[in-house]
Amino acid sequence: MDYIIRDAVAEDMPQALTLIEELALFEKEPDAVEVTVEDLINEGFGEKPLFHCFVAEINNELVGLALVYFRFSTWKGRTVHLEDLIVRESMRGSGIGMALYKRVMQYGKEKGVKRVEWNVLDWNKPAVNFYLKSGAKILEGWQVVQMDEHGLNAFVSKM
């Protein structure tokens, strides 16, 4: 199976959204995706893009993607955050995930960052094992904290 890893272009975003929706289904959050193709195009390919995306392609079909963006650490400076690494379920185990992962790490190195970081669900044992085998560390004792739109609105309304 021949695939290529390349930078995404705006025209890839309809297929990218399909992959994002597949990930949401896998992560047991099928109704959580609110982003649209237009959002992805506007936020990723405008004058000041908020993210960079790599895609895996076979015969003009996207079978994987890795979406990254810069964050700033008060301890390390600029870092790369890997928001999602997605491989179509039927293509898992084919090497595409590793190829995308390698491209993300290479990108971090090219950009001179001190750290690439991401989240992984604790129940996703294949992903956890994949990352540990690569030499990544899973930080014990840290928990992801989020304020969703409802909580944000409620909090701000009390200010």
GROMACS .gro file of C-alpha atoms in nm:
model
  159
    1MET     CA    1   0.000   0.000   0.000
    2ASP     CA    2   0.150   0.330  -0.110
    3TYR     CA    3   0.059   0.640   0.086
    4ILE     CA    4   0.201   0.987   0.104
    5ILE     CA    5   0.231   1.221   0.400
    6ARG     CA    6   0.197   1.585   0.304
    7ASP     CA    7   0.089   1.925   0.429
    8ALA     CA    8  -0.286   1.967   0.412
    9VAL     CA    9  -0.446   2.222   0.181
   10ALA     CA   10  -0.783   2.393   0.223
   11GLU     CA   11  -0.941   2.156  -0.029
   12ASP     CA   12  -0.865   1.865   0.207
   13MET     CA   13  -1.090   1.998   0.483
   14PRO     CA   14  -1.413   1.819   0.384
   15GLN     CA   15  -1.231   1.484   0.409
   16ALA     CA   16  -1.050   1.606   0.723
   17LEU     CA   17  -1.385   1.677   0.889
   18THR     CA   18  -1.498   1.323   0.806
   19LEU     CA   19  -1.189   1.187   0.984
   20ILE     CA   20  -1.254   1.416   1.282
   21GLU     CA   21  -1.611   1.285   1.303
   22GLU     CA   22  -1.478   0.925   1.289
   23LEU     CA   23  -1.247   1.006   1.580
   24ALA     CA   24  -1.535   1.151   1.781
   25LEU     CA   25  -1.730   0.830   1.726
   26PHE     CA   26  -1.428   0.620   1.834
   27GLU     CA   27  -1.388   0.835   2.146
   28LYS     CA   28  -1.756   0.778   2.233
   29GLU     CA   29  -1.850   1.143   2.165
   30PRO     CA   30  -2.036   1.113   1.832
   31ASP     CA   31  -2.230   1.439   1.875
   32ALA     CA   32  -1.944   1.652   2.008
   33VAL     CA   33  -1.806   1.784   1.678
   34GLU     CA   34  -1.926   2.138   1.619
   35VAL     CA   35  -1.648   2.257   1.387
   36THR     CA   36  -1.741   2.295   1.020
   37VAL     CA   37  -1.546   2.270   0.698
   38GLU     CA   38  -1.566   2.649   0.677
   39ASP     CA   39  -1.419   2.679   1.030
   40LEU     CA   40  -1.131   2.451   0.937
   41ILE     CA   41  -1.059   2.647   0.619
   42ASN     CA   42  -1.089   2.990   0.783
   43GLU     CA   43  -0.887   2.902   1.093
   44GLY     CA   44  -0.623   2.689   0.924
   45PHE     CA   45  -0.565   2.861   0.593
   46GLY     CA   46  -0.634   3.230   0.646
   47GLU     CA   47  -0.390   3.517   0.701
   48LYS     CA   48  -0.300   3.399   1.052
   49PRO     CA   49  -0.357   3.023   1.061
   50LEU     CA   50  -0.426   2.878   1.405
   51PHE     CA   51  -0.311   2.528   1.316
   52HIS     CA   52  -0.104   2.323   1.076
   53CYS     CA   53  -0.224   1.991   0.944
   54PHE     CA   54  -0.047   1.693   0.791
   55VAL     CA   55  -0.245   1.434   0.599
   56ALA     CA   56  -0.193   1.077   0.486
   57GLU     CA   57  -0.331   1.013   0.140
   58ILE     CA   58  -0.391   0.704  -0.072
   59ASN     CA   59  -0.527   0.748  -0.425
   60ASN     CA   60  -0.656   1.101  -0.350
   61GLU     CA   61  -0.836   0.982  -0.035
   62LEU     CA   62  -0.736   1.102   0.310
   63VAL     CA   63  -0.683   0.808   0.545
   64GLY     CA   64  -0.519   0.998   0.829
   65LEU     CA   65  -0.431   1.337   0.966
   66ALA     CA   66  -0.231   1.505   1.238
   67LEU     CA   67  -0.333   1.854   1.346
   68VAL     CA   68  -0.086   2.065   1.544
   69TYR     CA   69  -0.051   2.419   1.673
   70PHE     CA   70   0.191   2.622   1.881
   71ARG     CA   71   0.154   2.678   2.255
   72PHE     CA   72   0.375   2.867   2.492
   73SER     CA   73   0.520   2.715   2.808
   74THR     CA   74   0.643   2.951   3.079
   75TRP     CA   75   0.915   2.693   3.148
   76LYS     CA   76   1.011   2.583   2.796
   77GLY     CA   77   0.900   2.859   2.560
   78ARG     CA   78   0.729   2.768   2.234
   79THR     CA   79   0.599   2.412   2.212
   80VAL     CA   80   0.396   2.217   1.958
   81HIS     CA   81   0.065   2.071   2.068
   82LEU     CA   82  -0.060   1.767   1.876
   83GLU     CA   83  -0.436   1.812   1.894
   84ASP     CA   84  -0.529   1.496   1.707
   85LEU     CA   85  -0.360   1.211   1.526
   86ILE     CA   86  -0.629   1.023   1.336
   87VAL     CA   87  -0.602   0.714   1.121
   88ARG     CA   88  -0.909   0.570   0.953
   89GLU     CA   89  -1.005   0.255   1.145
   90SER     CA   90  -0.959   0.028   0.844
   91MET     CA   91  -0.601   0.158   0.802
   92ARG     CA   92  -0.481   0.119   1.161
   93GLY     CA   93  -0.176  -0.103   1.193
   94SER     CA   94  -0.056  -0.011   0.843
   95GLY     CA   95   0.222   0.225   0.951
   96ILE     CA   96   0.029   0.540   0.863
   97GLY     CA   97  -0.005   0.645   1.227
   98MET     CA   98   0.369   0.612   1.281
   99ALA     CA   99   0.440   0.805   0.960
  100LEU     CA  100   0.218   1.092   1.074
  101TYR     CA  101   0.367   1.081   1.424
  102LYS     CA  102   0.720   1.096   1.281
  103ARG     CA  103   0.621   1.393   1.065
  104VAL     CA  104   0.486   1.578   1.370
  105MET     CA  105   0.808   1.512   1.563
  106GLN     CA  106   1.014   1.623   1.264
  107TYR     CA  107   0.803   1.940   1.242
  108GLY     CA  108   0.869   2.013   1.609
  109LYS     CA  109   1.240   1.969   1.550
  110GLU     CA  110   1.229   2.190   1.239
  111LYS     CA  111   1.054   2.462   1.438
  112GLY     CA  112   1.309   2.441   1.721
  113VAL     CA  113   1.063   2.367   1.998
  114LYS     CA  114   1.168   2.211   2.326
  115ARG     CA  115   0.858   1.991   2.358
  116VAL     CA  116   0.577   1.829   2.163
  117GLU     CA  117   0.278   1.751   2.382
  118TRP     CA  118  -0.064   1.593   2.351
  119ASN     CA  119  -0.339   1.415   2.543
  120VAL     CA  120  -0.435   1.050   2.526
  121LEU     CA  121  -0.738   0.878   2.674
  122ASP     CA  122  -0.632   0.635   2.946
  123TRP     CA  123  -0.862   0.361   2.810
  124ASN     CA  124  -0.706   0.381   2.463
  125LYS     CA  125  -0.440   0.122   2.542
  126PRO     CA  126  -0.313   0.080   2.184
  127ALA     CA  127  -0.241   0.455   2.167
  128VAL     CA  128  -0.088   0.461   2.516
  129ASN     CA  129   0.142   0.171   2.426
  130PHE     CA  130   0.228   0.329   2.090
  131TYR     CA  131   0.339   0.651   2.260
  132LEU     CA  132   0.530   0.479   2.539
  133LYS     CA  133   0.718   0.260   2.288
  134SER     CA  134   0.824   0.575   2.102
  135GLY     CA  135   0.990   0.714   2.413
  136ALA     CA  136   0.716   0.960   2.509
  137LYS     CA  137   0.632   1.011   2.877
  138ILE     CA  138   0.279   1.001   3.012
  139LEU     CA  139   0.265   1.248   3.299
  140GLU     CA  140   0.112   1.099   3.612
  141GLY     CA  141  -0.071   1.333   3.845
  142TRP     CA  142  -0.169   1.586   3.578
  143GLN     CA  143  -0.529   1.611   3.467
  144VAL     CA  144  -0.677   1.794   3.170
  145VAL     CA  145  -0.899   2.083   3.279
  146GLN     CA  146  -1.153   2.244   3.049
  147MET     CA  147  -1.429   2.500   3.073
  148ASP     CA  148  -1.696   2.422   2.814
  149GLU     CA  149  -1.915   2.686   2.650
  150HIS     CA  150  -2.197   2.643   2.903
  151GLY     CA  151  -1.958   2.672   3.198
  152LEU     CA  152  -1.781   2.969   3.039
  153ASN     CA  153  -2.110   3.153   2.988
  154ALA     CA  154  -2.221   3.079   3.343
  155PHE     CA  155  -1.889   3.189   3.492
  156VAL     CA  156  -1.868   3.512   3.293
  157SER     CA  157  -2.231   3.601   3.368
  158LYS     CA  158  -2.145   3.599   3.742
  159MET     CA  159  -1.856   3.845   3.701
   0.00000   0.00000   0.00000
